[in-house]
PDB file of C-alpha atoms in Angstrom:
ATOM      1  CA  UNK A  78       0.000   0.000   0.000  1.00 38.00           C
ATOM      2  CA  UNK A  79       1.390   3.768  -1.493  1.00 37.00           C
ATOM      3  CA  UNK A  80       1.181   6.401   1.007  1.00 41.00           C
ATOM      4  CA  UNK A  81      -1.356   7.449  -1.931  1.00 41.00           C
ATOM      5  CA  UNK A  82      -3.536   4.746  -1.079  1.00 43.00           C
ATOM      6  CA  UNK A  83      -4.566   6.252   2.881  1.00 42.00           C
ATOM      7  CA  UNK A  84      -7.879   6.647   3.378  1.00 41.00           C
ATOM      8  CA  UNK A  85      -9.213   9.706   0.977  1.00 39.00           C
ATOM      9  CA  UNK A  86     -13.053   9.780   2.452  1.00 39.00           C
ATOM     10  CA  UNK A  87     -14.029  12.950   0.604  1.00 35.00           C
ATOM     11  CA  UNK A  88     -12.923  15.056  -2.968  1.00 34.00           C
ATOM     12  CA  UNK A  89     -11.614  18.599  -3.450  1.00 34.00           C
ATOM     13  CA  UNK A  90      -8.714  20.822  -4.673  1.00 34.00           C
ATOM     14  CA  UNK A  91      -7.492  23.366  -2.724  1.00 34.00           C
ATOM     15  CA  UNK A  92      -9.328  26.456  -4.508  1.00 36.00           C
ATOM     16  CA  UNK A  93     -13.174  24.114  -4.306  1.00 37.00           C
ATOM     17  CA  UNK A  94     -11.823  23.300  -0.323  1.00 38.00           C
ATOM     18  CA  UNK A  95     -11.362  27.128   0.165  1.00 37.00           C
ATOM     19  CA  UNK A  96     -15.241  27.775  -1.685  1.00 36.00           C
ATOM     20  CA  UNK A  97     -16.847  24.581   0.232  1.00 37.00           C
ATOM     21  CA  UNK A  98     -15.169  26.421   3.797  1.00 40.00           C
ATOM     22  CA  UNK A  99     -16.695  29.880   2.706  1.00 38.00           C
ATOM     23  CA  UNK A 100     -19.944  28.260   2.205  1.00 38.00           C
ATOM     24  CA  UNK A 101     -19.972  25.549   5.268  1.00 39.00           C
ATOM     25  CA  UNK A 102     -22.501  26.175   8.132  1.00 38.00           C
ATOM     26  CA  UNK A 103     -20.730  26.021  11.376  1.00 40.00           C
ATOM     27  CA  UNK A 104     -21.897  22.480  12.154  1.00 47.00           C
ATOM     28  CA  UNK A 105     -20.700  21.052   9.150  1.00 52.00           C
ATOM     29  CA  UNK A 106     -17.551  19.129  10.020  1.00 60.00           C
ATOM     30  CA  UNK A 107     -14.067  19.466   8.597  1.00 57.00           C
ATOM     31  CA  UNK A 108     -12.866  17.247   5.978  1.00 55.00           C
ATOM     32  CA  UNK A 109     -10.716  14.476   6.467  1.00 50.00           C
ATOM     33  CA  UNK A 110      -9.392  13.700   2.684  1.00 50.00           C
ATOM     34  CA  UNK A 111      -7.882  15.617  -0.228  1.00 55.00           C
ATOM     35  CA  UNK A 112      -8.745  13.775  -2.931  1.00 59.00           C
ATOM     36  CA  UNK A 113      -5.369  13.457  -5.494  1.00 60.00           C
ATOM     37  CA  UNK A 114      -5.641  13.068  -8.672  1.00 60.00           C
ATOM     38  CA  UNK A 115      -4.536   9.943 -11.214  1.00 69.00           C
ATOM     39  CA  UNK A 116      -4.541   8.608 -14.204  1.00 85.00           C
ATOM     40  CA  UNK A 117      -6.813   5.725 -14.807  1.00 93.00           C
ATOM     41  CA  UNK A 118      -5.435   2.630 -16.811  1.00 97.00           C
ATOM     42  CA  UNK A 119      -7.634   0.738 -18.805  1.00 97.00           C
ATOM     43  CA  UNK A 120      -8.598  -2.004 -16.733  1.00 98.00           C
ATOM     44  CA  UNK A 121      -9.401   1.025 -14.177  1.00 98.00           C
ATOM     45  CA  UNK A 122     -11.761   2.601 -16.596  1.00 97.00           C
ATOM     46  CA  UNK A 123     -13.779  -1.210 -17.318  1.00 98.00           C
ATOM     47  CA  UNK A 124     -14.270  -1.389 -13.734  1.00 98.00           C
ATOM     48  CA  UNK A 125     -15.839   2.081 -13.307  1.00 98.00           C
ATOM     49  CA  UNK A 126     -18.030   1.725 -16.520  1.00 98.00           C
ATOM     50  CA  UNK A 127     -18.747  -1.834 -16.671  1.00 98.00           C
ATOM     51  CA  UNK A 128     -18.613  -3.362 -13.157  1.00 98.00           C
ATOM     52  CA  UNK A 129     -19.545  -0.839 -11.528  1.00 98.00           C
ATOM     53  CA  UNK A 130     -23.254  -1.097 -12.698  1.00 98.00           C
ATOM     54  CA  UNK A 131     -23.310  -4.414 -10.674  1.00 98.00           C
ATOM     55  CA  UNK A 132     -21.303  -4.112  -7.598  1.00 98.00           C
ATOM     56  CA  UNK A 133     -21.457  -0.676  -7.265  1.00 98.00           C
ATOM     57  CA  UNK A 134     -23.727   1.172  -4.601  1.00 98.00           C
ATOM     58  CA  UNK A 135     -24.847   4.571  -4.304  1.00 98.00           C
ATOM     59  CA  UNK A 136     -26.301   7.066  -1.695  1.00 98.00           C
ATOM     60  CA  UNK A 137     -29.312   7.626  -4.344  1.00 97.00           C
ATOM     61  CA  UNK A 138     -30.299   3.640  -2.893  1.00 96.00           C
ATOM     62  CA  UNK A 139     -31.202   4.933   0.287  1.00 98.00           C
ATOM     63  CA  UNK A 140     -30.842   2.553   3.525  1.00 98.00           C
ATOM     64  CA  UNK A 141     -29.744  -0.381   2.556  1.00 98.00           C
ATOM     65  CA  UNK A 142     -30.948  -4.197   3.384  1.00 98.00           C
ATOM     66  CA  UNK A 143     -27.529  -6.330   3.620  1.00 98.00           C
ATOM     67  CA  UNK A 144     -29.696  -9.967   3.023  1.00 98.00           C
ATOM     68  CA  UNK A 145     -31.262  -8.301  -0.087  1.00 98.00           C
ATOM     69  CA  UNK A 146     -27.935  -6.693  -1.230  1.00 98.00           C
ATOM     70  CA  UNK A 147     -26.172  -9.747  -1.256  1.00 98.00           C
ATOM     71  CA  UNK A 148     -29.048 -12.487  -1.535  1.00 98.00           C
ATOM     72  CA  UNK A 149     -28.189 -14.322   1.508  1.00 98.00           C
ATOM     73  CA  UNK A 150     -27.745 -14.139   5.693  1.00 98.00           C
ATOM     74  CA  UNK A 151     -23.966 -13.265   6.362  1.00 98.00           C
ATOM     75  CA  UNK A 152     -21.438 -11.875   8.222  1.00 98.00           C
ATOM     76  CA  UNK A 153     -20.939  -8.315   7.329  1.00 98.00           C
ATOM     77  CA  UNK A 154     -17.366  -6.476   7.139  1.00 98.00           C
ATOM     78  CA  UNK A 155     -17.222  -2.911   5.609  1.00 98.00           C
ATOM     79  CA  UNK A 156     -13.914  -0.825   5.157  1.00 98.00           C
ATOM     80  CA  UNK A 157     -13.211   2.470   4.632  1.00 98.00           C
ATOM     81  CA  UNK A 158     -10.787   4.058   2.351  1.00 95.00           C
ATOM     82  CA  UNK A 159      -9.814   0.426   0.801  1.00 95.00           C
ATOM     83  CA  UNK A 160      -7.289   2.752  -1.458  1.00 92.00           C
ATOM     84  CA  UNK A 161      -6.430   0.252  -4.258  1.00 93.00           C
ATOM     85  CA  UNK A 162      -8.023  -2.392  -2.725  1.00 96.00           C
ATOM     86  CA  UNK A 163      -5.689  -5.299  -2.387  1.00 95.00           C
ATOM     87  CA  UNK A 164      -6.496  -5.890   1.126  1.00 95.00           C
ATOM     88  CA  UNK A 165     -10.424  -5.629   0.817  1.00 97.00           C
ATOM     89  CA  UNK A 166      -9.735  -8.180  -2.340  1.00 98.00           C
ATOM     90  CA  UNK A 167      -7.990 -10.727  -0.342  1.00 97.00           C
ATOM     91  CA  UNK A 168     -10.461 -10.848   2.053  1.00 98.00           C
ATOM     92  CA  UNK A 169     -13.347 -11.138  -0.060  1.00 98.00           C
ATOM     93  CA  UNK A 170     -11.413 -13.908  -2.009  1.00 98.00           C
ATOM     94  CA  UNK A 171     -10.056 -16.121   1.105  1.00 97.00           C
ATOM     95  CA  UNK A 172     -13.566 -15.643   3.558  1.00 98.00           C
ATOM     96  CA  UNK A 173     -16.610 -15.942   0.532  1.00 98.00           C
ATOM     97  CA  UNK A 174     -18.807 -16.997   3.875  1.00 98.00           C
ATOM     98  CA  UNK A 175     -18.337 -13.180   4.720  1.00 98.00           C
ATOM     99  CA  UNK A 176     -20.108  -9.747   2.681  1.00 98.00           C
ATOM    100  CA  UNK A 177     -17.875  -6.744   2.079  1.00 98.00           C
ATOM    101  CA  UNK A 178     -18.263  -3.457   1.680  1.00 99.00           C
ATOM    102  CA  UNK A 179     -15.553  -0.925   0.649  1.00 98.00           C
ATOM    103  CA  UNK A 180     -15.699   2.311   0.699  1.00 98.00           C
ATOM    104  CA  UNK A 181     -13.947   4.970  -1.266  1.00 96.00           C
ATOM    105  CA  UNK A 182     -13.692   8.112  -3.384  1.00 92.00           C
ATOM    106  CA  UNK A 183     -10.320   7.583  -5.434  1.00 92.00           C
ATOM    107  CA  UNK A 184     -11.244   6.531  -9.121  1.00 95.00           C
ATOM    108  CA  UNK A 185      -8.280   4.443 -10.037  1.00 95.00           C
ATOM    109  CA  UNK A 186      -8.404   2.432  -6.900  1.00 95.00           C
ATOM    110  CA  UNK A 187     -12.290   1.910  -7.089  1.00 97.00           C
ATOM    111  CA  UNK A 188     -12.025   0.871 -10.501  1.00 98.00           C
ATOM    112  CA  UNK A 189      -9.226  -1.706  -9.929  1.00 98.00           C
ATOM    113  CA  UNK A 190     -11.275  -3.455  -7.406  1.00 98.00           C
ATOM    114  CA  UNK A 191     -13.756  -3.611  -9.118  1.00 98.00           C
ATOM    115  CA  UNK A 192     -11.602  -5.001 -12.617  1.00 98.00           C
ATOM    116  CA  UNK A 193     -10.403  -7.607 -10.189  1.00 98.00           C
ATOM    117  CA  UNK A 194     -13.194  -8.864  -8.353  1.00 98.00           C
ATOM    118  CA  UNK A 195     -14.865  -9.007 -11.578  1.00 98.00           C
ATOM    119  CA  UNK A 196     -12.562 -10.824 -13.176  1.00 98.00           C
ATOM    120  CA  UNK A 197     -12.145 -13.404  -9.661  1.00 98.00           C
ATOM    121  CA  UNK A 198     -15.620 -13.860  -9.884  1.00 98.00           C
ATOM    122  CA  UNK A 199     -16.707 -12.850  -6.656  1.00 98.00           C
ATOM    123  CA  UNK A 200     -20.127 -12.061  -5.715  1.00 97.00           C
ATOM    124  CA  UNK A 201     -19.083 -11.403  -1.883  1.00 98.00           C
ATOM    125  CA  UNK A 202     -18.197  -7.681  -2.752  1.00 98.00           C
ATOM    126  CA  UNK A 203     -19.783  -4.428  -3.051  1.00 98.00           C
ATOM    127  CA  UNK A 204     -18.791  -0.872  -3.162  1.00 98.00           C
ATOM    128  CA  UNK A 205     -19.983   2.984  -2.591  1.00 98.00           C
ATOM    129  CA  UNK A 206     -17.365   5.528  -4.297  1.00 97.00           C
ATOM    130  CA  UNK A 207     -19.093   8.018  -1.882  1.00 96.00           C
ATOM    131  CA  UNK A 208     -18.138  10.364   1.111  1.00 94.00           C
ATOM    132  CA  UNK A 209     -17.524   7.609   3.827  1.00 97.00           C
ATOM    133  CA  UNK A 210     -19.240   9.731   6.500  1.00 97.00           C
ATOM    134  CA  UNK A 211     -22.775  10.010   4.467  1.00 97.00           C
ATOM    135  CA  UNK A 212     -22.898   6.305   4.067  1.00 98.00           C
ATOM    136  CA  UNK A 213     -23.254   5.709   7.786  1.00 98.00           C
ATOM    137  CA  UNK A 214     -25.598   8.401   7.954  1.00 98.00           C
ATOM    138  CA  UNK A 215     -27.766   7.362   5.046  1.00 98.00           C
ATOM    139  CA  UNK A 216     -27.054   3.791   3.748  1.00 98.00           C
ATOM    140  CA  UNK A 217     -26.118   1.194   6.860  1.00 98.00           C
ATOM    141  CA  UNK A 218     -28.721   0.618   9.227  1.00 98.00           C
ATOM    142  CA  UNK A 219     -28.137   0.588  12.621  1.00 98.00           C
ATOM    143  CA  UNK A 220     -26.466  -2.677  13.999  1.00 98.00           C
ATOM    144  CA  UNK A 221     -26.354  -3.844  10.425  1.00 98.00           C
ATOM    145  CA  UNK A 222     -22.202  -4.281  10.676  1.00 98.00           C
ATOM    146  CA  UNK A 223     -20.047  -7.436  12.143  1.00 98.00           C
ATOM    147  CA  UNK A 224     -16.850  -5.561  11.943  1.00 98.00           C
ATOM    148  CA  UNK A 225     -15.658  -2.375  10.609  1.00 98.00           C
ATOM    149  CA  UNK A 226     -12.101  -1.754   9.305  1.00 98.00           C
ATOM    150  CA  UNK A 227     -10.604   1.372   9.231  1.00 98.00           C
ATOM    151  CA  UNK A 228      -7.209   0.523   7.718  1.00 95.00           C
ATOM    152  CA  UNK A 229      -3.817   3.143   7.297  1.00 93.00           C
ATOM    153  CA  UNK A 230      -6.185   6.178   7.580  1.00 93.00           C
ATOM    154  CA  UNK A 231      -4.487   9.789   6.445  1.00 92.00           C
ATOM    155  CA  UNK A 232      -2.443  10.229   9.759  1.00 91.00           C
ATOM    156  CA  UNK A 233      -2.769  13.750   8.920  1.00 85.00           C
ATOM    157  CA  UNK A 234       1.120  14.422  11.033  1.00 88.00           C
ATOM    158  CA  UNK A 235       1.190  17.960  10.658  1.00 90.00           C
ATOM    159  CA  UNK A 236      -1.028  19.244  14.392  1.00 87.00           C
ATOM    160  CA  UNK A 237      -2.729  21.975  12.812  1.00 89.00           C
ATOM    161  CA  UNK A 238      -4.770  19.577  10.814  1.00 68.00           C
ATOM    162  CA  UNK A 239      -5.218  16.757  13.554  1.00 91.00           C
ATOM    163  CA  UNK A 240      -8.176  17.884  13.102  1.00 91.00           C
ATOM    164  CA  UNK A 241      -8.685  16.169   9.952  1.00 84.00           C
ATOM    165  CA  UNK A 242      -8.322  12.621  11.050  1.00 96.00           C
ATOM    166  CA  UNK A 243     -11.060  10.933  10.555  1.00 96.00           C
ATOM    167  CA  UNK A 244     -10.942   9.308  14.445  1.00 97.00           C
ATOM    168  CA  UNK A 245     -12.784  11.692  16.291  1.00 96.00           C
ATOM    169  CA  UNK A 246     -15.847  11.829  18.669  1.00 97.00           C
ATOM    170  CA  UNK A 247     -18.665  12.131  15.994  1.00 96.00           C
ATOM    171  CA  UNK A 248     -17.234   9.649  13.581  1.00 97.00           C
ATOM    172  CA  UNK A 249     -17.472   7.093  16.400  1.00 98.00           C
ATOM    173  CA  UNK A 250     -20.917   7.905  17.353  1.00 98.00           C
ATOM    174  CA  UNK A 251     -21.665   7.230  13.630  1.00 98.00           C
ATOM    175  CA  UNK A 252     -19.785   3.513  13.885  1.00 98.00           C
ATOM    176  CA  UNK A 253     -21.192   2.478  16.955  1.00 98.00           C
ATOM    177  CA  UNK A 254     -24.555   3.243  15.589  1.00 98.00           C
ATOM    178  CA  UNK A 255     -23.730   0.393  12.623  1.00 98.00           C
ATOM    179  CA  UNK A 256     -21.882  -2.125  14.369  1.00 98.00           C
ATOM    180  CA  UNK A 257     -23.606  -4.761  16.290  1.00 98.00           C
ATOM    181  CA  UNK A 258     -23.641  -5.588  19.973  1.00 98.00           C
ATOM    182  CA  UNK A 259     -20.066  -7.080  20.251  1.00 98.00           C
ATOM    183  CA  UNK A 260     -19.595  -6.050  16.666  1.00 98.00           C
ATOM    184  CA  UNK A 261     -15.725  -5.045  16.273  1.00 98.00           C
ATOM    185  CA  UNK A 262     -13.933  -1.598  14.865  1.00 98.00           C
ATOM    186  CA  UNK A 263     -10.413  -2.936  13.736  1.00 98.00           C
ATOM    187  CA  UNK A 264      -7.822   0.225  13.123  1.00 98.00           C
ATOM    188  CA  UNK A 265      -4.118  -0.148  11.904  1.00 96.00           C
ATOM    189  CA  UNK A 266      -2.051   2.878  11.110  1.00 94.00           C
ATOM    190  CA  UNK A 267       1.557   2.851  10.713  1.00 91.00           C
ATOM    191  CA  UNK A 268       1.969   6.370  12.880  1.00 92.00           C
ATOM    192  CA  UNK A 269       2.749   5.798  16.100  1.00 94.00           C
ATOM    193  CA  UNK A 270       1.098   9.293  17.262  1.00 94.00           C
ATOM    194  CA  UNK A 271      -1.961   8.592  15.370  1.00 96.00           C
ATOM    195  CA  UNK A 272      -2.248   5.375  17.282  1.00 97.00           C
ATOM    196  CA  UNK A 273      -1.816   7.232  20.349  1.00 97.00           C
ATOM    197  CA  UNK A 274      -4.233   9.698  19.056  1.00 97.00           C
ATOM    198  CA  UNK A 275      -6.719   6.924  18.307  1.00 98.00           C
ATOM    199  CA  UNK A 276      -6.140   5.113  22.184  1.00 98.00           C
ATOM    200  CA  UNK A 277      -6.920   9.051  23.497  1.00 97.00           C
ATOM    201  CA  UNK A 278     -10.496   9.528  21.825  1.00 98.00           C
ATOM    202  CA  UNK A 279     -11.404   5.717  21.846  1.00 98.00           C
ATOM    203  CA  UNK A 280     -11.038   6.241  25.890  1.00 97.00           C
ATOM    204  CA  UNK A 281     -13.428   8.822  26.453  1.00 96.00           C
ATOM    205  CA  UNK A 282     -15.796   7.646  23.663  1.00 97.00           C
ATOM    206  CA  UNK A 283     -18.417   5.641  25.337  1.00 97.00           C
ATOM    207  CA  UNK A 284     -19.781   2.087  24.073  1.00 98.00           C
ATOM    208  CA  UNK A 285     -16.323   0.203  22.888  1.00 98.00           C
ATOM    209  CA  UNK A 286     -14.083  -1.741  25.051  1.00 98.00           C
ATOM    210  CA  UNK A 287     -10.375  -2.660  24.338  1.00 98.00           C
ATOM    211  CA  UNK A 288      -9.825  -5.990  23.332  1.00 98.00           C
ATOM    212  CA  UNK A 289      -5.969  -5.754  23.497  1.00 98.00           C
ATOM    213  CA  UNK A 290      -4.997  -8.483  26.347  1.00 95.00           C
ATOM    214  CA  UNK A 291      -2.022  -6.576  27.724  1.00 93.00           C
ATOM    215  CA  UNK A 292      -1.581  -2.642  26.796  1.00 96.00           C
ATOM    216  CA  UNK A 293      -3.390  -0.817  24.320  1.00 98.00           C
ATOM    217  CA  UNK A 294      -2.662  -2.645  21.005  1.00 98.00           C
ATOM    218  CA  UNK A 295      -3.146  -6.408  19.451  1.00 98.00           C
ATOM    219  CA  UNK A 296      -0.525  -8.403  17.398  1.00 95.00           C
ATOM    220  CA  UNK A 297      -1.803  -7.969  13.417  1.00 94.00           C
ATOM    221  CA  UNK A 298      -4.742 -10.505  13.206  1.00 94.00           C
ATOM    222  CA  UNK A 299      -4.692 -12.978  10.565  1.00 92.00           C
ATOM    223  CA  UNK A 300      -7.402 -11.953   8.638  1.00 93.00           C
ATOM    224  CA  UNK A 301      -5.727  -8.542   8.083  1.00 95.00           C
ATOM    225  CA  UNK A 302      -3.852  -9.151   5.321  1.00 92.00           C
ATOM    226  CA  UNK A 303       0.095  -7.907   5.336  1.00 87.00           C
ATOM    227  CA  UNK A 304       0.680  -5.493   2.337  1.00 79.00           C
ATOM    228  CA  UNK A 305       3.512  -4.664   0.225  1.00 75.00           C
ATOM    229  CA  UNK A 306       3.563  -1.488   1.929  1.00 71.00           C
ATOM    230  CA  UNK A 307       3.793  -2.990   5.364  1.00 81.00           C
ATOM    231  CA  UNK A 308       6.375  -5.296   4.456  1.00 78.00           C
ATOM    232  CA  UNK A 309       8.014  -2.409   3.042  1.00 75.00           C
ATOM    233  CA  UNK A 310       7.669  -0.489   6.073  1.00 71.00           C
ATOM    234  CA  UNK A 311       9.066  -3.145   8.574  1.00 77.00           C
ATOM    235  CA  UNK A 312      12.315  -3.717   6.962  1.00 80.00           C
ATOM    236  CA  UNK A 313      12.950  -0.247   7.464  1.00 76.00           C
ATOM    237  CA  UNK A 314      12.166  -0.708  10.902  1.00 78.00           C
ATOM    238  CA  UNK A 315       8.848   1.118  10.468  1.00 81.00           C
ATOM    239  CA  UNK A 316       5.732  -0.350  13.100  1.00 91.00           C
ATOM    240  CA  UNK A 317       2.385  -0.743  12.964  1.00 93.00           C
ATOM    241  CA  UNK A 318      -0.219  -0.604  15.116  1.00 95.00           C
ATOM    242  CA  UNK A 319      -3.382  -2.458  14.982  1.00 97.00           C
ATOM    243  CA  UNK A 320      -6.452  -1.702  17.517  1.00 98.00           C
ATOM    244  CA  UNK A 321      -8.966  -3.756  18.214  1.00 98.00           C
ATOM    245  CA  UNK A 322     -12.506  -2.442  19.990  1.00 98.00           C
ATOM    246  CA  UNK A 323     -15.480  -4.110  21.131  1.00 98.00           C
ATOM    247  CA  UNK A 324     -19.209  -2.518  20.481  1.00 98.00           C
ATOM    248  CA  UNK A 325     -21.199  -2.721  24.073  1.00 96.00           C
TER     249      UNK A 325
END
């Protein structure tokens, strides 16, 4: 995984950012994303025009029904900010007893998923290339999720835009609304003070409980697949840290 590929949950350049802050009503929250631009290949392109149509999901749907969605009773995992979607593609191909649901804006890594699932065949898959935030508001019912990924977000490291990471109060009062009792919100991020930043708000955000067994963080699960960029990352010495909380 690129440092391109963090979670991008929402689209604008800097001059439509500067417009959409003139405009924004004080409650409106602040963005977490930038989306960047890139060039889309031509498998890229198939899976936004042609695949798309069938495992693609959109806000205009409404609240969704999981069972109808997929045809069948499952576990449910959804992910934001999949970026190019080699994780989310891994899982859908090793665990077909389980649904997924990725979310994300960034065109070239929506349309590769979707080339390869396509061409894997899986029918375990679906996807919203929409603002992450308005799909738990207006598309996942409540206690509708098993488990909820939220893999290598934008650590935003800079602390004048802290305020853009996507962990805070309100976006947790949005997953815990989704999840399940004992349904599970799995975090990784590869910045040590964004994992302390996530361990600060999960603490004073009511309804989750730690499943770490000693300290704050759990050893990578299994089922999280290792990426190139992780692999990458370690033999520089670089860690990870993966977070593991419980819906109550």
């Amino acid at each position: 995984m690129s440092r391109d590929e963090y979670h991008q949950p929402f689209s604008a350049t800097p001059a439509e950012e500067q417009s959409s802050d003139a405009s924004r009503s004080p409650k409106r929250e602040v963005r977490s994303y930038v989306l960047r631009g890139g060039r889309m290949t031509r498998a890229q392109q198939r899976g936004l025009d042609e695949v798309f149509p069938r495992l693609g999901l959109t806000l205009a749907r409404g609240m969704i029904d999981p069972e109808r969605v997929f045809g069948r009773r499952a576990p449910l995992v959804v992910e934001i900010g999949f970026g190019m979607g080699g994780s989310l593609l891994e899982q859908a191909r090793t665990h077909p007893q389980t649904d997924f649901i990725g979310i994300e804006v960034h065109p070239p890594g929506v349309g590769k998923l979707l080339d390869e699932a396509d061409k894997a065949g899986l029918d375990n898959l679906r996807v919203y290339r929409e603002d992450a935030l308005a799909v738990l508001d207006e598309a996942l019912p409540a206690g509708s999720v098993d488990t909820l990924q939220l893999f290598f977000p934008d650590p935003w490291p800079k602390k004048k835009h802290h305020k853009r990471r996507i962990v805070q109060p309100a976006f947790l009062e949005r997953v815990h609304r989704v999840l399940q009792p004992n349904g599970r919100l799995h975090m990784a991020t590869d910045w040590e003070n964004y994992a302390e930043h996530m361990v600060e708000v999960m603490s004073t955000t009511p309804g989750f409980v730690n499943t770490a067994v000693a300290g704050d963080y759990v050893p990578r699960p299994d089922f999280r697949p290792l990426t190139k960029f992780e692999t990458r990352g370690e033999r520089l010495g670089h860690g990870v840290w993966d977070l593991i909380y419980r819906r109550t």
